[in-house]
PDB file of C-alpha atoms and ligand atoms in Angstrom:
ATOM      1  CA  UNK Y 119      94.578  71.534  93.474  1.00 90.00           C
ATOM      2  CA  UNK Y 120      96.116  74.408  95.340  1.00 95.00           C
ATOM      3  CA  UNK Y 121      94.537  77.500  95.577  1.00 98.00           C
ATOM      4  CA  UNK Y 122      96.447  80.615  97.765  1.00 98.00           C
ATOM      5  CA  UNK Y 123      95.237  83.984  98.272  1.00 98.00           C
ATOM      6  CA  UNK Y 124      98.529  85.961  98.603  1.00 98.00           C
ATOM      7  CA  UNK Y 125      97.440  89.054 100.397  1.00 98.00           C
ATOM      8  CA  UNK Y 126      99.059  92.431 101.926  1.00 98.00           C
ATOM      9  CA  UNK Y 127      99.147  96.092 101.518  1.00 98.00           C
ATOM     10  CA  UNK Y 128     100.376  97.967  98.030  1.00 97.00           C
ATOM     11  CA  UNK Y 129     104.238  97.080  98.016  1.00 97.00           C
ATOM     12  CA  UNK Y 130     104.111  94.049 100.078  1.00 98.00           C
ATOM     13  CA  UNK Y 131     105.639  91.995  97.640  1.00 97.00           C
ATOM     14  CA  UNK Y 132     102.607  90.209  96.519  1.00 98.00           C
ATOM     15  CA  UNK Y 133     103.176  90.442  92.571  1.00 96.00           C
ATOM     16  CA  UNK Y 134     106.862  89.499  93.031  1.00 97.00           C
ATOM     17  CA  UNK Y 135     106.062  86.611  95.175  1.00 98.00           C
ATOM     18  CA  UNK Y 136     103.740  85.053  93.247  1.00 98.00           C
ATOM     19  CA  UNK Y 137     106.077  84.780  90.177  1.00 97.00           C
ATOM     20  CA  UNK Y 138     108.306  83.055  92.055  1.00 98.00           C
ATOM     21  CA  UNK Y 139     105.712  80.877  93.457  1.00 98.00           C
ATOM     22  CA  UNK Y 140     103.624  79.901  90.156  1.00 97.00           C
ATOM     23  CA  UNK Y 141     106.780  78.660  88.673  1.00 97.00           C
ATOM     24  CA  UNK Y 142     107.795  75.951  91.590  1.00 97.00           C
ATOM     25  CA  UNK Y 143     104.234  74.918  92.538  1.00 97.00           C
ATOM     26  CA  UNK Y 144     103.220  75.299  88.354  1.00 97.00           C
ATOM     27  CA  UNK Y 145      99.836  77.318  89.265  1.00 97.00           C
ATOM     28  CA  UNK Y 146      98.082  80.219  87.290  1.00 97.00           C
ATOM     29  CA  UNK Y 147      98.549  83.999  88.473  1.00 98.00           C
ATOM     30  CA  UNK Y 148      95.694  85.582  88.991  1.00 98.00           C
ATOM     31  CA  UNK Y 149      96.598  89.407  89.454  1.00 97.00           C
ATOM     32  CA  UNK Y 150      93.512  91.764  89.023  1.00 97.00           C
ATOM     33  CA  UNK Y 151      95.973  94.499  89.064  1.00 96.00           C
ATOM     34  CA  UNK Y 152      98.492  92.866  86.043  1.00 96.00           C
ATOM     35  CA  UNK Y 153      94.664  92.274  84.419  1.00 96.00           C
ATOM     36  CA  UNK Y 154      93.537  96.005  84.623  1.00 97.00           C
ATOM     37  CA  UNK Y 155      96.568  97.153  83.649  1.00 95.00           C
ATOM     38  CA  UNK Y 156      96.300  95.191  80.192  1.00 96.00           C
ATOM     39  CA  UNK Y 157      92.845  96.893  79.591  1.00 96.00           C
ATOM     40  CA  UNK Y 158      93.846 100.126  80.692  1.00 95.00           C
ATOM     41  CA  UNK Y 159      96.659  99.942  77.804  1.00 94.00           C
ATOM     42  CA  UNK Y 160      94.376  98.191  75.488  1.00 97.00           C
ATOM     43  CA  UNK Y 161      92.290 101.319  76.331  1.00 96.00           C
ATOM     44  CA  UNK Y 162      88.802  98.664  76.569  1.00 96.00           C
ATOM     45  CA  UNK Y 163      86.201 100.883  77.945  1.00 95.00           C
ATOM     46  CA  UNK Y 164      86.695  99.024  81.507  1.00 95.00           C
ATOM     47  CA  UNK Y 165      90.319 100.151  81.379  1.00 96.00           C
ATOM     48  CA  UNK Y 166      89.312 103.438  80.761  1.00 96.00           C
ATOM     49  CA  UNK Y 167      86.956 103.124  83.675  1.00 96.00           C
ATOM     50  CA  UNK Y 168      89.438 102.109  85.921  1.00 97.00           C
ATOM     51  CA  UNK Y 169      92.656 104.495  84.929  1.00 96.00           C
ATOM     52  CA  UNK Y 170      90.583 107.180  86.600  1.00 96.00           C
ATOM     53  CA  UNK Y 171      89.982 104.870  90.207  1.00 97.00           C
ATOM     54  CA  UNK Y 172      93.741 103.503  90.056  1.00 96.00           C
ATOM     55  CA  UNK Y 173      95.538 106.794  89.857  1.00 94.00           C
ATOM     56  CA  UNK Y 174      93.667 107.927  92.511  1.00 95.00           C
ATOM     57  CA  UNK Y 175      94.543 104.999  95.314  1.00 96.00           C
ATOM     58  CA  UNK Y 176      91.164 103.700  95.312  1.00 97.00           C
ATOM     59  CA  UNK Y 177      89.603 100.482  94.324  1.00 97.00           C
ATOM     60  CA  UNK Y 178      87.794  99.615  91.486  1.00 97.00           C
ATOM     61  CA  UNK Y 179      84.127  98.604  92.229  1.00 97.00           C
ATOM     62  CA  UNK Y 180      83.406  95.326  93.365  1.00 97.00           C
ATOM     63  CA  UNK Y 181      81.222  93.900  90.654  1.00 96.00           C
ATOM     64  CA  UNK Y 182      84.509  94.790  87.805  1.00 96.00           C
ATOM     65  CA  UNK Y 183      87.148  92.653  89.146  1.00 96.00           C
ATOM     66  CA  UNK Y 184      84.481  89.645  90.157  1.00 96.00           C
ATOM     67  CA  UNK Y 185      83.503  89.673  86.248  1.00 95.00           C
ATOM     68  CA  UNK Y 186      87.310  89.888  85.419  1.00 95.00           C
ATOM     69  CA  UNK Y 187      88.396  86.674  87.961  1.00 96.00           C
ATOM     70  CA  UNK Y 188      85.283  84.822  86.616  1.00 95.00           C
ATOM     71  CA  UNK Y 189      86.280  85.188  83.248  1.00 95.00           C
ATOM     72  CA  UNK Y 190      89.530  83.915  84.116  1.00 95.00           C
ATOM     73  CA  UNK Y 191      88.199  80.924  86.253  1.00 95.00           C
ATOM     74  CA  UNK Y 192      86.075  79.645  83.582  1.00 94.00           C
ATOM     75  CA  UNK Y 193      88.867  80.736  80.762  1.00 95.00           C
ATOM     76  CA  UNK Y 194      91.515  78.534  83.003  1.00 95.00           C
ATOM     77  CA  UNK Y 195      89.702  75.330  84.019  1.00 91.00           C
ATOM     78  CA  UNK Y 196      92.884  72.745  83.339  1.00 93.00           C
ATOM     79  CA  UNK Y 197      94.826  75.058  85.924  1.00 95.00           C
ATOM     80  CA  UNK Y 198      96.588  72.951  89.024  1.00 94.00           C
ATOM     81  CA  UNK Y 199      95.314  76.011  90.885  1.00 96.00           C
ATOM     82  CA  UNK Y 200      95.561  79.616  91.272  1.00 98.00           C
ATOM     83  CA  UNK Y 201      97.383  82.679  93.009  1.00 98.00           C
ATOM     84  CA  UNK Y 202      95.065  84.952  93.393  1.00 98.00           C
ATOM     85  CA  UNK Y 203      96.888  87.963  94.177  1.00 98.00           C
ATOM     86  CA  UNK Y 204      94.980  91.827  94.947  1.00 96.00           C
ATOM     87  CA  UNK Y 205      91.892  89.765  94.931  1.00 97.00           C
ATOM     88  CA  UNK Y 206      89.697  89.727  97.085  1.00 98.00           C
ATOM     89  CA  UNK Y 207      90.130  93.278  98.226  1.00 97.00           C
ATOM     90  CA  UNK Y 208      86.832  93.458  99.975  1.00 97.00           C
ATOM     91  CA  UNK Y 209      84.915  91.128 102.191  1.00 96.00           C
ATOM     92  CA  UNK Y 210      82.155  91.101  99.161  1.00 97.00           C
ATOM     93  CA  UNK Y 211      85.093  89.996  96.962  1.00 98.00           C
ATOM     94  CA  UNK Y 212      86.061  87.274  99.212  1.00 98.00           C
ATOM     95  CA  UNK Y 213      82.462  86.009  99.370  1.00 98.00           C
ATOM     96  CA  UNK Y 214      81.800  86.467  95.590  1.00 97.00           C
ATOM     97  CA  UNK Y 215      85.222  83.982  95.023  1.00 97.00           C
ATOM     98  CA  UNK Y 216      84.070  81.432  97.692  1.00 97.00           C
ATOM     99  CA  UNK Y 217      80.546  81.030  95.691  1.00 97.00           C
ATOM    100  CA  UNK Y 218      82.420  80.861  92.395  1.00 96.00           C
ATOM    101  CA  UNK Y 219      85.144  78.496  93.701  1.00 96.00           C
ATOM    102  CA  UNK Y 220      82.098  76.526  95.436  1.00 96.00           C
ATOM    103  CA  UNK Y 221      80.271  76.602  92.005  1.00 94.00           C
ATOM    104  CA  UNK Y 222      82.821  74.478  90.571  1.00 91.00           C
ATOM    105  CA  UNK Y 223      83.736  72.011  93.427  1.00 92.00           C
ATOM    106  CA  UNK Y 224      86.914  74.123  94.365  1.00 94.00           C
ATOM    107  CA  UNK Y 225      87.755  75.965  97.510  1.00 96.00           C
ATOM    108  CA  UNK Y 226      90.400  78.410  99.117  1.00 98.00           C
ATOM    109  CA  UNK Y 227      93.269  76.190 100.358  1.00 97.00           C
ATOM    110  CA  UNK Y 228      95.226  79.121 102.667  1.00 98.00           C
ATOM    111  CA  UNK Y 229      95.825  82.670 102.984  1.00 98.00           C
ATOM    112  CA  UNK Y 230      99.251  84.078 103.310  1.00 98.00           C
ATOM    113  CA  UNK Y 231      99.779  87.465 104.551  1.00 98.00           C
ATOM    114  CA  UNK Y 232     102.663  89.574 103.837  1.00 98.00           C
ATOM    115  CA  UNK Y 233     103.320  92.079 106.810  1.00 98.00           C
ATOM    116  CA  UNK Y 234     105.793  94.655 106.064  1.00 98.00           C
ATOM    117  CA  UNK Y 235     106.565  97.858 108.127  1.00 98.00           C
ATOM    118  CA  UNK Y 236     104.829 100.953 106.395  1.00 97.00           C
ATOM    119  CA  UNK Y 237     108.387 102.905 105.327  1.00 97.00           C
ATOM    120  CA  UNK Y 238     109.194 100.536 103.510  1.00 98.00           C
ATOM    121  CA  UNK Y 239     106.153  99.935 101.620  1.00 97.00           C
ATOM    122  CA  UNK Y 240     106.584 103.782 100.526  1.00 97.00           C
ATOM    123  CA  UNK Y 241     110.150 103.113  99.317  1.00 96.00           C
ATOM    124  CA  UNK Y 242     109.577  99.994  97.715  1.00 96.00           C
ATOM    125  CA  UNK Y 243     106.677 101.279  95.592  1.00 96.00           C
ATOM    126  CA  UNK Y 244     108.216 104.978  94.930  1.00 95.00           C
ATOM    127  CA  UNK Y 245     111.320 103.069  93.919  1.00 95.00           C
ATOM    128  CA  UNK Y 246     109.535 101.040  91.199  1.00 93.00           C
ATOM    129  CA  UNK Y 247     108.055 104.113  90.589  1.00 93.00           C
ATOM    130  CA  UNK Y 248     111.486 105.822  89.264  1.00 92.00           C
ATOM    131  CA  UNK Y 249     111.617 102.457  87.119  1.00 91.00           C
ATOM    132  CA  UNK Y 250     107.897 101.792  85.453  1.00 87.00           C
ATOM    133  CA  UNK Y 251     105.183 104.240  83.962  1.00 82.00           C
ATOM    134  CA  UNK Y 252     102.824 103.043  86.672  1.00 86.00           C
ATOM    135  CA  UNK Y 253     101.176 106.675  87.669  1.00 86.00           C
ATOM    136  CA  UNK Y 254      99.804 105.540  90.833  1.00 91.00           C
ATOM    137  CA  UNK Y 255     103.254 104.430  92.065  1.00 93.00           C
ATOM    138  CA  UNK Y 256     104.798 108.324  90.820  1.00 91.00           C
ATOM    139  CA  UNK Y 257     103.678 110.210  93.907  1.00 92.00           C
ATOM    140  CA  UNK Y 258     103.714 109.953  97.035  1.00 94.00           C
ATOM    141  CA  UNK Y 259      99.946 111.021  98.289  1.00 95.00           C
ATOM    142  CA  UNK Y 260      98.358 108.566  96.256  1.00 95.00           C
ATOM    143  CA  UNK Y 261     100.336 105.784  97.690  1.00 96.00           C
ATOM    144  CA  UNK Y 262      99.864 106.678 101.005  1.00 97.00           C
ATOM    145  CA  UNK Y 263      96.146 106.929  99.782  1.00 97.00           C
ATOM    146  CA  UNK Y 264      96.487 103.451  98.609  1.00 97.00           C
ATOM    147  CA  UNK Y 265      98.113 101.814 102.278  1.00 97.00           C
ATOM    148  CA  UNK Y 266      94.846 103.855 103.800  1.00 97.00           C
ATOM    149  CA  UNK Y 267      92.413 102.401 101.583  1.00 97.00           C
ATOM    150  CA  UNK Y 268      94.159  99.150 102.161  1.00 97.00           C
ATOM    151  CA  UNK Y 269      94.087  99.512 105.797  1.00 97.00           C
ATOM    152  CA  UNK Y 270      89.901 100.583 105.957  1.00 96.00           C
ATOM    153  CA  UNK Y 271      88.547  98.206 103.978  1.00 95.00           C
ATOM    154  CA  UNK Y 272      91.072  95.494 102.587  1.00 97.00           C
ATOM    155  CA  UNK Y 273      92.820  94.324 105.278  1.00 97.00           C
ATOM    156  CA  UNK Y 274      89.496  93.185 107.194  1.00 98.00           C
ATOM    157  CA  UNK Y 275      89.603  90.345 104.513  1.00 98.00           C
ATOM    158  CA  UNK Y 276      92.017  88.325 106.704  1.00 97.00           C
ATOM    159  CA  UNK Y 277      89.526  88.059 109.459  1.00 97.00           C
ATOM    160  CA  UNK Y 278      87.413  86.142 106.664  1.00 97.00           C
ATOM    161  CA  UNK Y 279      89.868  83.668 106.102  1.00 98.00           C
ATOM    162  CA  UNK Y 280      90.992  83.469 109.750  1.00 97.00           C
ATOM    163  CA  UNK Y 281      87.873  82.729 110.709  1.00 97.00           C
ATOM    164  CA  UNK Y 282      87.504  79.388 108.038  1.00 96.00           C
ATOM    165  CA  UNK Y 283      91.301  78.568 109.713  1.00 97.00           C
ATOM    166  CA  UNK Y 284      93.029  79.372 106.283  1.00 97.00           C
ATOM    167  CA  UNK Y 285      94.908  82.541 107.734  1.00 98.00           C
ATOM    168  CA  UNK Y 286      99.368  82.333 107.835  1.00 98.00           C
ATOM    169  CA  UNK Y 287     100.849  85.477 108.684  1.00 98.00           C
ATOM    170  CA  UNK Y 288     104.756  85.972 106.802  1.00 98.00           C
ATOM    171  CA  UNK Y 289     107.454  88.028 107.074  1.00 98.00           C
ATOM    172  CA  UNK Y 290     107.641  90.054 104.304  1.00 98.00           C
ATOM    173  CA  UNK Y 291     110.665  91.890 105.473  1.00 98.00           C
ATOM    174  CA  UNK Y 292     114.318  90.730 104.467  1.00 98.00           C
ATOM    175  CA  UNK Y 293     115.346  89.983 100.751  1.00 98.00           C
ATOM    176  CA  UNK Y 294     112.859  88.136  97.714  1.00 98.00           C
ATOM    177  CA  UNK Y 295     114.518  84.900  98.447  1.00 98.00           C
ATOM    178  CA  UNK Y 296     114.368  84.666 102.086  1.00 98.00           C
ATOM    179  CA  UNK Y 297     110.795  85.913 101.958  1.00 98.00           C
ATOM    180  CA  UNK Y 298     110.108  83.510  99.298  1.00 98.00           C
ATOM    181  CA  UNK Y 299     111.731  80.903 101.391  1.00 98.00           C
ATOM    182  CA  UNK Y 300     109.155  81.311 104.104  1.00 98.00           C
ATOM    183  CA  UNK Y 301     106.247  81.206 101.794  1.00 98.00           C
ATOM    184  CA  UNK Y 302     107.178  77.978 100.615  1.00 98.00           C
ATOM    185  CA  UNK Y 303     108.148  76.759 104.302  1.00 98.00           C
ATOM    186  CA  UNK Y 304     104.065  77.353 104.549  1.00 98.00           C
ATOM    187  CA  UNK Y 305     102.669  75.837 102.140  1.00 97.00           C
ATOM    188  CA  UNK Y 306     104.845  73.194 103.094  1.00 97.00           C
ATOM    189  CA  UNK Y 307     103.317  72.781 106.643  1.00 95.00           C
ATOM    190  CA  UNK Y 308      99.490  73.711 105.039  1.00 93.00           C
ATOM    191  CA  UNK Y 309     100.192  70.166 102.716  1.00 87.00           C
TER     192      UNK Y 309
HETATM  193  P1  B4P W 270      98.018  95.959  92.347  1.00 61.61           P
HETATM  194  O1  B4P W 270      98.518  95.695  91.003  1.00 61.61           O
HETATM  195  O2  B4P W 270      97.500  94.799  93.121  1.00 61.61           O
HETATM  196  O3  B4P W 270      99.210  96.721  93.038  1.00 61.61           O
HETATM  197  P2  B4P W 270      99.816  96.815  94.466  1.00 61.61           P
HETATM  198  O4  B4P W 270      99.034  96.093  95.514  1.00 61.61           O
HETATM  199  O5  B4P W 270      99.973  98.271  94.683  1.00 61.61           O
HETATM  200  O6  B4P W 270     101.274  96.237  94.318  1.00 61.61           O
HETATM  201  P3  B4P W 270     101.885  94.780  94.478  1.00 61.61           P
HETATM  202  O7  B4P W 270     101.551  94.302  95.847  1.00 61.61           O
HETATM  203  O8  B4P W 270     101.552  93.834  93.391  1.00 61.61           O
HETATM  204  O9  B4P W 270     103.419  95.113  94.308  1.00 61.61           O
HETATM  205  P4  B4P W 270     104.592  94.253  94.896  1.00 61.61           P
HETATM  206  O10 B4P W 270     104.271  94.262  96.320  1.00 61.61           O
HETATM  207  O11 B4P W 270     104.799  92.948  94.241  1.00 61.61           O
HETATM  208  O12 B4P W 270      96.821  97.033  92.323  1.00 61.61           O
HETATM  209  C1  B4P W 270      96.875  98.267  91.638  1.00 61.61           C
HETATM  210  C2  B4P W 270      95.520  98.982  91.725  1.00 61.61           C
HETATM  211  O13 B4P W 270      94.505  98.243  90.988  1.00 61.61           O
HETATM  212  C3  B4P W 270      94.901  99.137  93.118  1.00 61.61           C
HETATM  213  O14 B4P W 270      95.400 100.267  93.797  1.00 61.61           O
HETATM  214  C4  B4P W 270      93.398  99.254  92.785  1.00 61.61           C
HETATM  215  O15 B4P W 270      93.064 100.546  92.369  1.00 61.61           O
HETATM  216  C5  B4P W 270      93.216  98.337  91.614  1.00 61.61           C
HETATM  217  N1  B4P W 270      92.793  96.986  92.005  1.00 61.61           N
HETATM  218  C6  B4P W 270      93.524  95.835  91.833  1.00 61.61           C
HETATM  219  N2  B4P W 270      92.849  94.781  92.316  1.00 61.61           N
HETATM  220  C7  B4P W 270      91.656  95.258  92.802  1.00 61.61           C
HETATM  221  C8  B4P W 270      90.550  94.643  93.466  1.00 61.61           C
HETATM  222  N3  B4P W 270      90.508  93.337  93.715  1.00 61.61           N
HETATM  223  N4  B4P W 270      89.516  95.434  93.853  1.00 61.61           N
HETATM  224  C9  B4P W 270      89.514  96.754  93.584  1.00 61.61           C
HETATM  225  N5  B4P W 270      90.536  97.395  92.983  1.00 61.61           N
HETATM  226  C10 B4P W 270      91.612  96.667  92.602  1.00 61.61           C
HETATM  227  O16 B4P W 270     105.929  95.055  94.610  1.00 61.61           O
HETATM  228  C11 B4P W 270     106.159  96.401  94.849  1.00 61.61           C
HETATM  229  C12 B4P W 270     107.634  96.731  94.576  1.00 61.61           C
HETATM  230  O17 B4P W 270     108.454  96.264  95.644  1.00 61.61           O
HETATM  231  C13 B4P W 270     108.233  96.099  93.320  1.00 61.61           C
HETATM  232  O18 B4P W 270     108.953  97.067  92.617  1.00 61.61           O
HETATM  233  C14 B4P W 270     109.171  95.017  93.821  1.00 61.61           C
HETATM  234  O19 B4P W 270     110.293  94.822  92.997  1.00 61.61           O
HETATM  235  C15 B4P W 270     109.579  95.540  95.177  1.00 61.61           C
HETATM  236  N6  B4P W 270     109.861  94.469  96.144  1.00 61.61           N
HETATM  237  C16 B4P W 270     109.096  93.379  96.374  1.00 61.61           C
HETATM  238  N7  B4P W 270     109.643  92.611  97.349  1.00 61.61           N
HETATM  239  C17 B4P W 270     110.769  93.266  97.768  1.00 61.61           C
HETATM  240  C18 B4P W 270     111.766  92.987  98.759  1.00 61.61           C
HETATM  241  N8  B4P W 270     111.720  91.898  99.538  1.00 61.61           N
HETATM  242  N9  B4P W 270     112.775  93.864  98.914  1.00 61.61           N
HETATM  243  C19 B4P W 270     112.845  94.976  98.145  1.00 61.61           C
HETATM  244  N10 B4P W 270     111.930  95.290  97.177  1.00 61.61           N
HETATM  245  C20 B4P W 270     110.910  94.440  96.996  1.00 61.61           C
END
């Protein structure tokens, strides 16, 4: 079983990585965003809930999304293993998903980190803003709220991770494919 967190800051390329990545190494996506999206449209009262947080650029409580991904684990058991990708976004997440993982004889297998320079993060996500409905990727403030939000208290996640010796840094600059290319170059060397 494989199990990746694929991690970086709003625009890093995370979602688009990962649906490269579940197709060659056949593993379920786990995207809390892609998941509170659905409820938000399904208008569930947890999507209600979190419309307001999201369009703001700040993160849903902790104990939401660690219901949502244990759902999912326990929905998903004949998986080859899992992307998890916007999850963990806190160090309590990343805790809460060892003890589930550990729970069911499975653990974190390696971390992958996109780094990408912060311009382009802001042109990246206010381009697929000109192309979606997404309202937190419309303006400008609130993703700029999101990268700061990211850079307080998400991005001290990787020292979790780094510290269990599960931590590869990428370069999420350059095209999909060459950045894809260098994902897989990883998980290469990790097997
Ligand atoms: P997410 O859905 O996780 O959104 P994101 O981090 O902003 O974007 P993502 O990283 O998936 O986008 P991608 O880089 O693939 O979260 C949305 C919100 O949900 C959060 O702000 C938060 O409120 C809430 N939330 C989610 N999980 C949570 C959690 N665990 N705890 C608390 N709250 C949580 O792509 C961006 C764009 O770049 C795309 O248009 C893509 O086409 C483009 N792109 C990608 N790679 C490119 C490349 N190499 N070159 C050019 N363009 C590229």
């Amino acid at each position: 079983m494989l199990n990746i967190v694929l991690f970086g800051p709003p625009g890093a390329g995370k979602g688009t990585q990962s649906e490269k990545l579940i197709v060659k190494y056949k593993l379920k996506h786990l995207s809390t965003g892609d998941i509170l999206r659905a409820a938000i449209k399904n208008q569930t009262p947890l999507g209600l809930e979190a419309k307001k947080i999201i369009d703001k650029g700040e993160l849903v409580p902790d104990e939401m999304v660690i219901g949502l991904i244990s759902r999912e684990l326990d929905e998903h058991k004949d998986a080859k293993g899992f992307i998890f990708d916007g999850f963990p976004r806190t160090t309590i997440q990343a805790q809460e998903l060892d003890k589930m993982l550990t729970s069911k004889g499975l653990c974190i297998n390696l971390m992958m980190v996109l780094e990408v320079e912060h311009n382009e993060l802001i042109k990246r996500l206010m381009n697929r803003g000109l192309q979606s409905n997404r309202a937190d990727d419309q303006d400008v403030s609130v993703i700029e709220n999101r990268i700061k939000v990211y850079d307080e208290y998400t991005k001290v996640v990787a020292d979790y991770y780094k510290a269990q010796n599960k931590y590869v840094a990428i370069h999420g600059m350059g095209s999909i494919d060459e950045i894809f290319e260098r994902l897989c170059q990883a998980i290469k060397e990790y097997q």
